mmCIF file of C-alpha atoms and ligand atoms in Angstrom:
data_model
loop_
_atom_site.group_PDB
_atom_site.id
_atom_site.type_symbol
_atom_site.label_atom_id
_atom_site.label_comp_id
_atom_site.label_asym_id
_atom_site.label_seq_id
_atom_site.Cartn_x
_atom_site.Cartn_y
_atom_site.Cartn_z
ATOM 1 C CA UNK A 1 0.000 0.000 0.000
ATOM 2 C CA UNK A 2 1.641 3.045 -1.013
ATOM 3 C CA UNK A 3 2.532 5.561 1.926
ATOM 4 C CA UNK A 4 3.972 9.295 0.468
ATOM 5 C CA UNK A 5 7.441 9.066 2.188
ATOM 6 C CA UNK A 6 8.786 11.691 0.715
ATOM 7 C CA UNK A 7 7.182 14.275 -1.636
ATOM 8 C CA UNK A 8 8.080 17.645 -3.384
ATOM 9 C CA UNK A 9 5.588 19.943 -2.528
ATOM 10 C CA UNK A 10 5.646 23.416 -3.686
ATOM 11 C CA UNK A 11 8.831 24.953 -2.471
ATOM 12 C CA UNK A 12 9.531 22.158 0.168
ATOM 13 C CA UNK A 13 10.572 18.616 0.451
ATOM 14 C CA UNK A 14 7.689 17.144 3.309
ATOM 15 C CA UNK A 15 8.592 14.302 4.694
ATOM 16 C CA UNK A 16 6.865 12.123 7.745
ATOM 17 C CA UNK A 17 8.715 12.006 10.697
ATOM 18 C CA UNK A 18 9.459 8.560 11.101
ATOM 19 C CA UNK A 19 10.748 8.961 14.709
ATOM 20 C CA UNK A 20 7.218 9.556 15.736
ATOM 21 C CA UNK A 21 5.588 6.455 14.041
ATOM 22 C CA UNK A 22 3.794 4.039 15.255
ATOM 23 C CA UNK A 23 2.387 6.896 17.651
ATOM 24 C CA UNK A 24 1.722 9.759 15.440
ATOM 25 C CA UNK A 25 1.848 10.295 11.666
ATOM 26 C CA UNK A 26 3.456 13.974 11.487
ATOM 27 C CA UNK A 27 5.349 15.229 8.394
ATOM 28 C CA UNK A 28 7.931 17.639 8.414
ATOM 29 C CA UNK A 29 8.622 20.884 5.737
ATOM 30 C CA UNK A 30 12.216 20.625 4.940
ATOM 31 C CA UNK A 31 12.462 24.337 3.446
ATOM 32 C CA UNK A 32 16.378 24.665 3.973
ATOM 33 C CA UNK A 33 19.154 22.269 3.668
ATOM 34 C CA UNK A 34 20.004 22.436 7.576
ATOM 35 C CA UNK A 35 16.429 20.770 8.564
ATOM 36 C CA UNK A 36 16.628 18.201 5.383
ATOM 37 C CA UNK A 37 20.718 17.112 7.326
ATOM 38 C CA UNK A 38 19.196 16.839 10.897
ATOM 39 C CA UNK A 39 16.208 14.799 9.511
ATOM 40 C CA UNK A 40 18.860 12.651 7.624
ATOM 41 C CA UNK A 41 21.009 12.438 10.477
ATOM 42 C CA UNK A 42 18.231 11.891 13.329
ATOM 43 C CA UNK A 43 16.815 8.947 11.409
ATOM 44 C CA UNK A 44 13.328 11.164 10.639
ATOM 45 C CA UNK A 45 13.903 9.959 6.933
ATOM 46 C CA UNK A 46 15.929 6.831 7.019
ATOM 47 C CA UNK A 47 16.033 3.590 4.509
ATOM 48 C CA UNK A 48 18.869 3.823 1.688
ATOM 49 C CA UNK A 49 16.454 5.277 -1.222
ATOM 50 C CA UNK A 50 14.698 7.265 0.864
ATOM 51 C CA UNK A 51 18.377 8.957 2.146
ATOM 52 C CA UNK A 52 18.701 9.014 -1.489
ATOM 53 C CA UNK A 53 16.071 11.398 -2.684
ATOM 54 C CA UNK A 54 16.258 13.268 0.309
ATOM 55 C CA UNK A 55 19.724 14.248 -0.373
ATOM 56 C CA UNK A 56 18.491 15.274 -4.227
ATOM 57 C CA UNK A 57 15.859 17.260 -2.459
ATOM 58 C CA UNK A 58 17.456 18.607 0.327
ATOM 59 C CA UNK A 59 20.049 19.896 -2.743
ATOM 60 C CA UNK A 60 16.372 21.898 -4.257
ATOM 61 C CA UNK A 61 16.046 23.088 -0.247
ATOM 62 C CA UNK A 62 19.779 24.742 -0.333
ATOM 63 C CA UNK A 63 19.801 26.420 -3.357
ATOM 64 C CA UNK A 64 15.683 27.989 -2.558
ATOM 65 C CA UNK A 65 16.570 30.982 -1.091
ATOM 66 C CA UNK A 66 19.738 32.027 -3.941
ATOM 67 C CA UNK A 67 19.035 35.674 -5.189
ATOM 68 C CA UNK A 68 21.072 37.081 -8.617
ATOM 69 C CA UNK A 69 22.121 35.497 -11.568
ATOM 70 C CA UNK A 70 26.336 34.755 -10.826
ATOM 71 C CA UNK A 71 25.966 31.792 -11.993
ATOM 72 C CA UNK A 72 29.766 31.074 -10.238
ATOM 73 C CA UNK A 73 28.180 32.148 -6.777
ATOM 74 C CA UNK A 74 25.479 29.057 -7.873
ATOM 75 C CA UNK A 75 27.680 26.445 -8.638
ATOM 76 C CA UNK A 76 29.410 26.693 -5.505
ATOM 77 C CA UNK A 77 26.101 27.107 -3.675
ATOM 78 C CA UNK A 78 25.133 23.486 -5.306
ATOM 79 C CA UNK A 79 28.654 22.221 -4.627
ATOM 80 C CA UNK A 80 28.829 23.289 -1.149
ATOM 81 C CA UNK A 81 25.262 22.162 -0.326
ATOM 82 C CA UNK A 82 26.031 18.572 -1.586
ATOM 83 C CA UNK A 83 29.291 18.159 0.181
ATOM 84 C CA UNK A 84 27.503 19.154 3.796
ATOM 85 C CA UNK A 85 24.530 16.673 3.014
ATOM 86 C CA UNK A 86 27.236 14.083 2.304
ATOM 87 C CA UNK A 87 28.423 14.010 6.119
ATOM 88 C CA UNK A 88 24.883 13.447 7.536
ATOM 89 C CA UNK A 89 25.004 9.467 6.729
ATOM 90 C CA UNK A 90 27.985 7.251 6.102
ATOM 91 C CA UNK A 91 26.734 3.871 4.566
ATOM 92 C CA UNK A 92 24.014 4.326 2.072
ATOM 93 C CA UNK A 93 25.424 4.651 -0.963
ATOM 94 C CA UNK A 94 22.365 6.215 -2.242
ATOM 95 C CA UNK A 95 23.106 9.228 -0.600
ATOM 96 C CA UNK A 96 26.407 9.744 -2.614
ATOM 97 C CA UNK A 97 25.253 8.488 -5.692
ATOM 98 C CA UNK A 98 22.150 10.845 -5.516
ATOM 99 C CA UNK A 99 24.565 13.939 -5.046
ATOM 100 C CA UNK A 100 26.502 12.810 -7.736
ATOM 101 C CA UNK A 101 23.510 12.708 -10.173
ATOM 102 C CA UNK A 102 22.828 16.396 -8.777
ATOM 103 C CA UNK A 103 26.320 18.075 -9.365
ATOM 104 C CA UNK A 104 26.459 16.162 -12.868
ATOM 105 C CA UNK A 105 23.673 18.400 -13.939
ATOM 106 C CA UNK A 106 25.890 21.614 -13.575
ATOM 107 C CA UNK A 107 28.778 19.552 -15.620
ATOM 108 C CA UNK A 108 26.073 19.006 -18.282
ATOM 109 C CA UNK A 109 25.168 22.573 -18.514
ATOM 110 C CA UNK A 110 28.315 24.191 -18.895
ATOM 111 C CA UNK A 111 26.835 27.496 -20.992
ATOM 112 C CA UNK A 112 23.069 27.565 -18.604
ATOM 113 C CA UNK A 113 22.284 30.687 -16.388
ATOM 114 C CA UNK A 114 20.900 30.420 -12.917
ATOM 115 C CA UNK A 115 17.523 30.050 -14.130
ATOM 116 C CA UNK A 116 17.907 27.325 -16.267
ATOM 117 C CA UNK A 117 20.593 25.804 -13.976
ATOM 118 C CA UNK A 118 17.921 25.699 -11.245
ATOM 119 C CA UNK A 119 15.226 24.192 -13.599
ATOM 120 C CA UNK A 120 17.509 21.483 -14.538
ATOM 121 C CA UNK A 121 18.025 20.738 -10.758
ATOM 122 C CA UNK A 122 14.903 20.083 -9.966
ATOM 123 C CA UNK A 123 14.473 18.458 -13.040
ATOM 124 C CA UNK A 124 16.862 15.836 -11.820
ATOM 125 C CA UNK A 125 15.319 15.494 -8.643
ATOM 126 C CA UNK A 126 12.006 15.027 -9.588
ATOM 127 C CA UNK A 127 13.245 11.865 -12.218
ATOM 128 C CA UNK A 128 15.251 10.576 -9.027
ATOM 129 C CA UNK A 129 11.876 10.791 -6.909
ATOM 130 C CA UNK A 130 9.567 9.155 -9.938
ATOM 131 C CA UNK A 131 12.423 6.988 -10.665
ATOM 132 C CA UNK A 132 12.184 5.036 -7.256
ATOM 133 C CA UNK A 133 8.354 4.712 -7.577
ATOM 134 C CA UNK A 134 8.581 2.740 -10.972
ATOM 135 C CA UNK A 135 11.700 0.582 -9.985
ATOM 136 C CA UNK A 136 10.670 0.051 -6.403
ATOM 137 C CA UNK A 137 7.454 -1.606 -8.017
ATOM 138 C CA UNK A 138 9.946 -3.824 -10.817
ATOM 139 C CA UNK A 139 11.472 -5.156 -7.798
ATOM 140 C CA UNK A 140 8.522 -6.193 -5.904
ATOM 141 C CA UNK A 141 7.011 -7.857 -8.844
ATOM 142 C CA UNK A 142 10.086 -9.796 -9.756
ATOM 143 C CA UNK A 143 10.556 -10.704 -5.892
ATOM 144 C CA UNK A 144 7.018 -11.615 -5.873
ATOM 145 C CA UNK A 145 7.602 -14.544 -8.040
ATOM 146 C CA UNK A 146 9.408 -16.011 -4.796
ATOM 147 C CA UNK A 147 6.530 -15.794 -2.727
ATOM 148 C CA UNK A 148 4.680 -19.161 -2.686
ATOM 149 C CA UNK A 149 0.574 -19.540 -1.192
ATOM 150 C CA UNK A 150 1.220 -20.560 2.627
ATOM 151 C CA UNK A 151 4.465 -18.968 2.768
ATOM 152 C CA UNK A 152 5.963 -17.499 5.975
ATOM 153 C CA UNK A 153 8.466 -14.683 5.320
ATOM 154 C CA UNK A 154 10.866 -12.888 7.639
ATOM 155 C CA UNK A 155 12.264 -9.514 7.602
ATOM 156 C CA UNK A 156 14.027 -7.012 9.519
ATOM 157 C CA UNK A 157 14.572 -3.323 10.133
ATOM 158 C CA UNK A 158 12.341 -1.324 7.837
ATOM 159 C CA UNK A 159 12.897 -1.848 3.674
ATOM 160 C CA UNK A 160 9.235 -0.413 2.938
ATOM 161 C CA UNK A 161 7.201 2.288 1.510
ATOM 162 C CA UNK A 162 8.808 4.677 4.359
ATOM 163 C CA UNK A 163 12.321 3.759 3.199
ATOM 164 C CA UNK A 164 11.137 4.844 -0.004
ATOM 165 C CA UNK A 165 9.555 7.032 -1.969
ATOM 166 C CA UNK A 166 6.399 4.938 -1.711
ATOM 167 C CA UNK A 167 6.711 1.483 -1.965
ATOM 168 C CA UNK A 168 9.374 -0.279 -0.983
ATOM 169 C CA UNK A 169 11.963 -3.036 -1.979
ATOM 170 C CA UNK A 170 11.948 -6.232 0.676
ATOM 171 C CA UNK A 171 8.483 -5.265 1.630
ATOM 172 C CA UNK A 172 7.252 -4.053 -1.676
ATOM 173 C CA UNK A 173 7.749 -7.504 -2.362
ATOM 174 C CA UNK A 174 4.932 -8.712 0.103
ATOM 175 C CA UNK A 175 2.716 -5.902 -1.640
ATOM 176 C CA UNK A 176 3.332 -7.026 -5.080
ATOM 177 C CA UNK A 177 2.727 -10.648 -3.925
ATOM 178 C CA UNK A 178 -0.598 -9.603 -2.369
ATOM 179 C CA UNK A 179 -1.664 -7.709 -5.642
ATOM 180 C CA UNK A 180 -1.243 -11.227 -7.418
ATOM 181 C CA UNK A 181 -3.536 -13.001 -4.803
ATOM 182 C CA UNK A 182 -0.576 -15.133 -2.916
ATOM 183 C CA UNK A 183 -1.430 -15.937 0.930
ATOM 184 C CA UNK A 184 1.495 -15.674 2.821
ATOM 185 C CA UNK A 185 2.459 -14.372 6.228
ATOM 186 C CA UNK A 186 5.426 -12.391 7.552
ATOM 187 C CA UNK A 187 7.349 -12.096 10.939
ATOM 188 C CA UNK A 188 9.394 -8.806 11.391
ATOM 189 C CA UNK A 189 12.667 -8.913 13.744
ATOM 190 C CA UNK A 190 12.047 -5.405 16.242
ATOM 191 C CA UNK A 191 15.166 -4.544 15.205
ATOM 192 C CA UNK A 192 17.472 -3.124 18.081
ATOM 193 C CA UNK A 193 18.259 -0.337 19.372
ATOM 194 C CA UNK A 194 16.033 1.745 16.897
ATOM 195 C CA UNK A 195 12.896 -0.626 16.364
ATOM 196 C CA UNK A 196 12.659 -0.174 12.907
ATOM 197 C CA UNK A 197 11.002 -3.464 12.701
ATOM 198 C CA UNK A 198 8.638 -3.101 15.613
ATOM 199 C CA UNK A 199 7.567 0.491 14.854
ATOM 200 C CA UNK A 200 7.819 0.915 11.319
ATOM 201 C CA UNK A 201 7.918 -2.619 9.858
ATOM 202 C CA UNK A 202 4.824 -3.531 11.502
ATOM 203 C CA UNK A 203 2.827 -0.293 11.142
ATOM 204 C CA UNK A 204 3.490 -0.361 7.143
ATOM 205 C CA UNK A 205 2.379 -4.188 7.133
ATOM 206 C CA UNK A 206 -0.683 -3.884 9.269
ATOM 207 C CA UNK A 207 -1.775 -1.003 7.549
ATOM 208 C CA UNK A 208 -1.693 -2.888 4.091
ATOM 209 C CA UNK A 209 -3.556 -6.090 6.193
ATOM 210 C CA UNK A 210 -0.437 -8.482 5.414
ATOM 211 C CA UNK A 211 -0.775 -10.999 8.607
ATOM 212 C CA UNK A 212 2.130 -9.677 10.101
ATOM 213 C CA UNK A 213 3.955 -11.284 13.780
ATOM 214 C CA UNK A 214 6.467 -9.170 15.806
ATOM 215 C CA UNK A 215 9.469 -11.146 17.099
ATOM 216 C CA UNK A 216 12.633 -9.981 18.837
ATOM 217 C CA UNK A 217 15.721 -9.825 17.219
ATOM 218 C CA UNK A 218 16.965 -12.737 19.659
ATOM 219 C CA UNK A 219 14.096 -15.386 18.394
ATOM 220 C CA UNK A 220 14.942 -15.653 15.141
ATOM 221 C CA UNK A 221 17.132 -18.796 15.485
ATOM 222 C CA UNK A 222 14.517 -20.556 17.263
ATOM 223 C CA UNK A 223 12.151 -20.037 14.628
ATOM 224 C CA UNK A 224 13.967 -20.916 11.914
ATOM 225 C CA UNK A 225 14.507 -24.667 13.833
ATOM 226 C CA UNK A 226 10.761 -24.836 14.153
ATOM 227 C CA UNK A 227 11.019 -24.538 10.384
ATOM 228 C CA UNK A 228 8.236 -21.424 11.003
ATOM 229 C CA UNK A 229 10.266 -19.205 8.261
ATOM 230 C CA UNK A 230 10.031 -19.965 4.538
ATOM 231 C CA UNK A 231 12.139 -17.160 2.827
ATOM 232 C CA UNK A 232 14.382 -14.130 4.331
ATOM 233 C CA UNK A 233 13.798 -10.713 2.663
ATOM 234 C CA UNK A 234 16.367 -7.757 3.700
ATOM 235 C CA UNK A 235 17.085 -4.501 2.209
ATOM 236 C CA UNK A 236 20.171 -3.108 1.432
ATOM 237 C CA UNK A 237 22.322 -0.098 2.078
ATOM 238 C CA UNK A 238 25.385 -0.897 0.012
ATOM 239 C CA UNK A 239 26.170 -3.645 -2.418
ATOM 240 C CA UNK A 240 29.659 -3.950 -3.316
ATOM 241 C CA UNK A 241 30.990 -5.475 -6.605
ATOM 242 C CA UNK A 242 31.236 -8.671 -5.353
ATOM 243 C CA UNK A 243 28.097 -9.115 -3.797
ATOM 244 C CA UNK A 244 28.786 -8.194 0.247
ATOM 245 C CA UNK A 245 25.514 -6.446 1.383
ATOM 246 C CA UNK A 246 25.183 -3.640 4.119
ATOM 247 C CA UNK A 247 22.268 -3.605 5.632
ATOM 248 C CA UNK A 248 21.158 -2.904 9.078
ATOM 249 C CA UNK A 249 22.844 -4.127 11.919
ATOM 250 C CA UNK A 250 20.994 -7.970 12.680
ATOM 251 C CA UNK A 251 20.927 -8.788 9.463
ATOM 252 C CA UNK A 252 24.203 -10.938 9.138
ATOM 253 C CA UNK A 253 23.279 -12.840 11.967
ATOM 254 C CA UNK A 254 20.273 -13.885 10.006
ATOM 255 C CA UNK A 255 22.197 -15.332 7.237
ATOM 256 C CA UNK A 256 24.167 -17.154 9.115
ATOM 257 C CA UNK A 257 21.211 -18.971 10.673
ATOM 258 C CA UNK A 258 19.229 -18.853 6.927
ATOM 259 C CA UNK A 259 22.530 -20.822 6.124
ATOM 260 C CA UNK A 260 22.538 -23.546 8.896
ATOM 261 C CA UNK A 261 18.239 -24.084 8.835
ATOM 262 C CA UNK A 262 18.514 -24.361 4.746
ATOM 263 C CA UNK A 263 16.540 -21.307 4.407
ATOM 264 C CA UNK A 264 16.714 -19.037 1.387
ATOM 265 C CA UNK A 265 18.298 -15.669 2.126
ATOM 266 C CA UNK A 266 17.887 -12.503 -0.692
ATOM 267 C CA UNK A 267 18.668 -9.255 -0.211
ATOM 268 C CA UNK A 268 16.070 -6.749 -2.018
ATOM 269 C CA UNK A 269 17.634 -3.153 -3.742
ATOM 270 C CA UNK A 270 17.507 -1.004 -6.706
ATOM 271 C CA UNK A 271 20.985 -0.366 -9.062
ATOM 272 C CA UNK A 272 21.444 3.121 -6.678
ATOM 273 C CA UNK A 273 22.279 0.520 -3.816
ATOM 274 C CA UNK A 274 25.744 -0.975 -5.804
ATOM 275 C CA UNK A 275 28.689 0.491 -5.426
ATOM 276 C CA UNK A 276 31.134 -0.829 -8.216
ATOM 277 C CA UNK A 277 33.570 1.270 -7.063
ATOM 278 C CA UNK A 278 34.769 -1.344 -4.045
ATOM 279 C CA UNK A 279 35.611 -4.752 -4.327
ATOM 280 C CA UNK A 280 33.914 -6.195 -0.950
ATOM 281 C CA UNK A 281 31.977 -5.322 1.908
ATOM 282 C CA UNK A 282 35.543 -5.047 3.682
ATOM 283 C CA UNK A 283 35.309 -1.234 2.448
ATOM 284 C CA UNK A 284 31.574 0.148 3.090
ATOM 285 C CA UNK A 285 32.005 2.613 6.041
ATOM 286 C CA UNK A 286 29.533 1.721 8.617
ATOM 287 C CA UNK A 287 28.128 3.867 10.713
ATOM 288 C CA UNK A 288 28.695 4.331 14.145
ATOM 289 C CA UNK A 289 25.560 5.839 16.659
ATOM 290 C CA UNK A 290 25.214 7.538 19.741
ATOM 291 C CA UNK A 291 25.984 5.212 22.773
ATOM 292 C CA UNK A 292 22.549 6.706 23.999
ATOM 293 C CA UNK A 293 20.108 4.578 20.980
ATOM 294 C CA UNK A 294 21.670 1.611 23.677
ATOM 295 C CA UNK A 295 21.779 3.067 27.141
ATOM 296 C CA UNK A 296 18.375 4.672 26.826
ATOM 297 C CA UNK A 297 15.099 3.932 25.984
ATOM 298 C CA UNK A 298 12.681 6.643 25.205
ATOM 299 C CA UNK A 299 14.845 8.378 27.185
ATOM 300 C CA UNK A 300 14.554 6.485 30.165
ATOM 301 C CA UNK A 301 18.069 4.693 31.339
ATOM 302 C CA UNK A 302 18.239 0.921 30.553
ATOM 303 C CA UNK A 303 21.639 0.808 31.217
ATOM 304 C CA UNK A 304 24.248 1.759 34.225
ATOM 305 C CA UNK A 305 25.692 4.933 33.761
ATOM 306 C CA UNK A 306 29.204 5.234 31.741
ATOM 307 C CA UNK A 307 28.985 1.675 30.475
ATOM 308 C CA UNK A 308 31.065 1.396 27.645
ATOM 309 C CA UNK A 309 29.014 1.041 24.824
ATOM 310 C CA UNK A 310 29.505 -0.278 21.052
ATOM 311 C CA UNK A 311 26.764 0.760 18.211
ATOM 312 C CA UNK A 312 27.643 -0.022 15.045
ATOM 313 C CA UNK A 313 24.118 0.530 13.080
ATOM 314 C CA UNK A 314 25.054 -1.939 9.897
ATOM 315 C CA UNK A 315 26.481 -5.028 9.156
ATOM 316 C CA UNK A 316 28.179 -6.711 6.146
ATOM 317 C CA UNK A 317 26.445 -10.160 5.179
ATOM 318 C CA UNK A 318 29.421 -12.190 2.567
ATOM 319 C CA UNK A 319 28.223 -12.771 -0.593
ATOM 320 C CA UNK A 320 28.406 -16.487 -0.425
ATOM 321 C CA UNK A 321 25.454 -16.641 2.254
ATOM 322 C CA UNK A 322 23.154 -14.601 -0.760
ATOM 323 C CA UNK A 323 20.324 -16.485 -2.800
ATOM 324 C CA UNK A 324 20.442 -13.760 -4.992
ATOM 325 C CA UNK A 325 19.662 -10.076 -5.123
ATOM 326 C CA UNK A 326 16.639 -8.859 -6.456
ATOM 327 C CA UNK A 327 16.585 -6.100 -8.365
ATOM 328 C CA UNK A 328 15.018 -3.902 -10.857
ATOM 329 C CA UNK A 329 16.137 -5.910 -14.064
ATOM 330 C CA UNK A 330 15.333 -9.637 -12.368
ATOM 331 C CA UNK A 331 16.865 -11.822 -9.745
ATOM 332 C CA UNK A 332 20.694 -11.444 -9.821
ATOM 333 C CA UNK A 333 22.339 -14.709 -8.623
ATOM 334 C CA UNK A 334 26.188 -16.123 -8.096
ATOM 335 C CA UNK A 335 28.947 -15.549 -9.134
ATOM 336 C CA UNK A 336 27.734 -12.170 -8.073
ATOM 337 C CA UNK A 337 31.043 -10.531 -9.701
ATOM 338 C CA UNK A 338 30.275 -11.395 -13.416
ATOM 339 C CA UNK A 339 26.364 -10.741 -13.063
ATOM 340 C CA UNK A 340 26.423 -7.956 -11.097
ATOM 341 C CA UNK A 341 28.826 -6.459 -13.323
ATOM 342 C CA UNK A 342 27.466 -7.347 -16.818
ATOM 343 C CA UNK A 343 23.186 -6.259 -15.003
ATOM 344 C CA UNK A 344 24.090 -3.035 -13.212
ATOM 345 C CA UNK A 345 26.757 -1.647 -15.432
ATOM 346 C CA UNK A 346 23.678 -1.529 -18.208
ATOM 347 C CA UNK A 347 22.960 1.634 -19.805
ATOM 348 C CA UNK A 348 20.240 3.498 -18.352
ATOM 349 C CA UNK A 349 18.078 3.255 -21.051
ATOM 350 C CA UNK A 350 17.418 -0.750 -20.680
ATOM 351 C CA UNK A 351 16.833 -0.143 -17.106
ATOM 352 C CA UNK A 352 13.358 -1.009 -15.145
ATOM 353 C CA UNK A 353 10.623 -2.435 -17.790
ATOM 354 C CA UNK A 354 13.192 -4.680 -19.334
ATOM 355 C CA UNK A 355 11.767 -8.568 -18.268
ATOM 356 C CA UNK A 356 14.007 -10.322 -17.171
ATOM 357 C CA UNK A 357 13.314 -13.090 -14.434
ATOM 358 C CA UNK A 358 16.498 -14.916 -12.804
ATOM 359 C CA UNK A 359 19.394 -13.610 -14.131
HETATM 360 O O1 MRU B 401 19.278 3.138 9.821
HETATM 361 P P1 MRU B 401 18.213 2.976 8.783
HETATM 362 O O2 MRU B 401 16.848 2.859 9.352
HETATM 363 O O3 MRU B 401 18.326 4.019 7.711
HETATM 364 O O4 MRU B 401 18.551 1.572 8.105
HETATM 365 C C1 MRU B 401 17.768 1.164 7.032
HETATM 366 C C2 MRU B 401 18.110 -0.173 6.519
HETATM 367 O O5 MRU B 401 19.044 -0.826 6.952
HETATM 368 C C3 MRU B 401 17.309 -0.662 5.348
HETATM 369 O O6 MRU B 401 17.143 -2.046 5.385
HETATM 370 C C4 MRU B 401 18.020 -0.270 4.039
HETATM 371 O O7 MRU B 401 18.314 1.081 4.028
HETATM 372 C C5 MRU B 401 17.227 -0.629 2.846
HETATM 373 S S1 MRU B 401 15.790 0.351 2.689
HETATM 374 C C6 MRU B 401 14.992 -0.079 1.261
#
């Protein structure tokens, strides 16, 4: 069921405050690039795409208020406003590669004024925000096709509408299956410290009326002896050339045990989640958080004081424990370094609409 994430309207980028879900649904007005980095940052827009188009927007928020025509002054406006929304999150690549898509405008427009300049720009970011609609919806309908009637699926942290534009990769998947009639059911891991699972995962879910459990991070093993899970579906935040996944922090440890119960493991993202640029996982940055996401609980203590604490908010799942990746263009499956190479490397022109099924 499609929930508006994210969304251009008139001169602002409004966006719901996911730190206030499941309680409240309240959006915010990001009308300068300051508010669009502390919603990044603060996890009020979160999910890799989601960063993504942010960032493009948050670009359109910086460069709002620019009076004159030096079209000098501009560029380094644009410049400047991409390189401070590029320190707000480390590990989704989406983030980067959406900034890059934004400053490539200027280098395509070496003769355009201000006006057109700014035109272009939101140009861009308007085919990055429609972009993710249609290719969130490729992936769910190719990932669909692994959805079988009396399936149980598992999932964790939040890969949904609200980590997209609208829709979704791991759990667009469960919508697209429910489109095409398939009765299935799906647990979501809470997902510690944040409870992306619990409060997001399950909110999105429920609201679409997809029979939906809530387990802690902790039970998954035990369910996956009881044979109670049928498939794993987990979003990504970085693929690297060879196939390592980031993804949030949990979801490594999920592998592992897909690997020893025999259960298929996929990891669900669109081509802005590779980076070809590294060989392995070994060299996505992850993300370190505030000691207090641990210590604290709605800002009550659940923790003694000064305990050291360690929060790394991603983990790196090895190719090798993969099924496959779905994707945009089909199911990419080992060896990961040939296929993802010869799919994602694809001009952009044969990109989402092009059928193909396991590739
Ligand atoms: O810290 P978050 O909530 O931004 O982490 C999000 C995830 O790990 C998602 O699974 C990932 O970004 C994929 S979203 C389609």
């Amino acid at each position: 069921m499609a929930i508006a994430t994210i969304k251009w309207v008139r001169d602002c980028a409004r966006i719901i405050d996911q730190t206030k879900l499941p309680n409240k649904l309240e959006y915010i007005c990001c009308r300068d690039v300051d508010t669009m980095w502390h919603a990044i940052k603060r996890l009020s827009v979160r999910g890799a795409p989601a960063i993504g188009v942010a960032a493009a927007f948050g670009v359109l928020s910086g460069i709002r208020a620019f009076k004159g025509q030096d079209r000098g002054r501009f560029v380094k406006l644009v410049y400047d406003t991409c390189a401070y929304l590029a320190t707000s999150r480390p590990t989704a690549v989406n983030l980067f590669n959406m900034l890059a898509r934004m400053k490539a405008v200027i280098a395509r427009h070496p003769q355009a004024n201000v006006d057109q300049l700014n035109k272009a720009l939101h140009q861009e970011a308007m085919d990055i925000f429609k972009e993710d609609q249609k290719v969130c919806r490729a992936i769910g309908d190719h990932g669909a096709a692994l959805i079988k009637n009396g399936m149980t699926a598992l999932t964790v942290c939040n890969a949904g509408a609200l980590a997209t534009v609208d829709y979704g990769t791991a759990l667009g998947v469960f919508y697209s299956a429910q489109k095409m009639g398939r009765k299935f059911k799906v647990f979501s891991c809470e997902t510690r410290p944040l409870l992306q699972g619990a409060r997001l995962t399950c909110w999105e879910l429920m609201r679409a009326k997809i029979d939906t459990t809530l387990i802690c991070d902790n039970m998954a093993a035990t369910l996956m002896r009881q044979k109670k899970i049928g498939i794993i579906f987990a979003g990504a935040d970085r693929i690297a050339a060879n196939g390592d996944a980031a993804n949030k922090i949990g979801t490594y440890m999920l592998a592992v045990l897909a690997k020893h119960h025999g259960v298929p493991f996929y990891i669900v993202a669109p081509k802005s989640t590779f980076d070809l640029n590294i060989k392995s996982g070994a060299q996505i940055p992850i993300e370190e958080r505030k000691p207090e996401e641990i210590t604290h609980w709605n800002g009550i203590p659940a923790a003694p004081r000064g305990v050291k604490v360690y929060n790394p908010a991603f983990d790196v799942t090895p190719a090798r424990l993969i099924h496959g990746i779905v994707t945009e263009y089909g199911i990419i499956r080992a060896p990961y370094v040939r296929n993802i190479k010869n799919i994602i490397s694809r001009p952009k022109e044969t990109s989402p609409g092009v059928k193909v099924k396991d590739l």
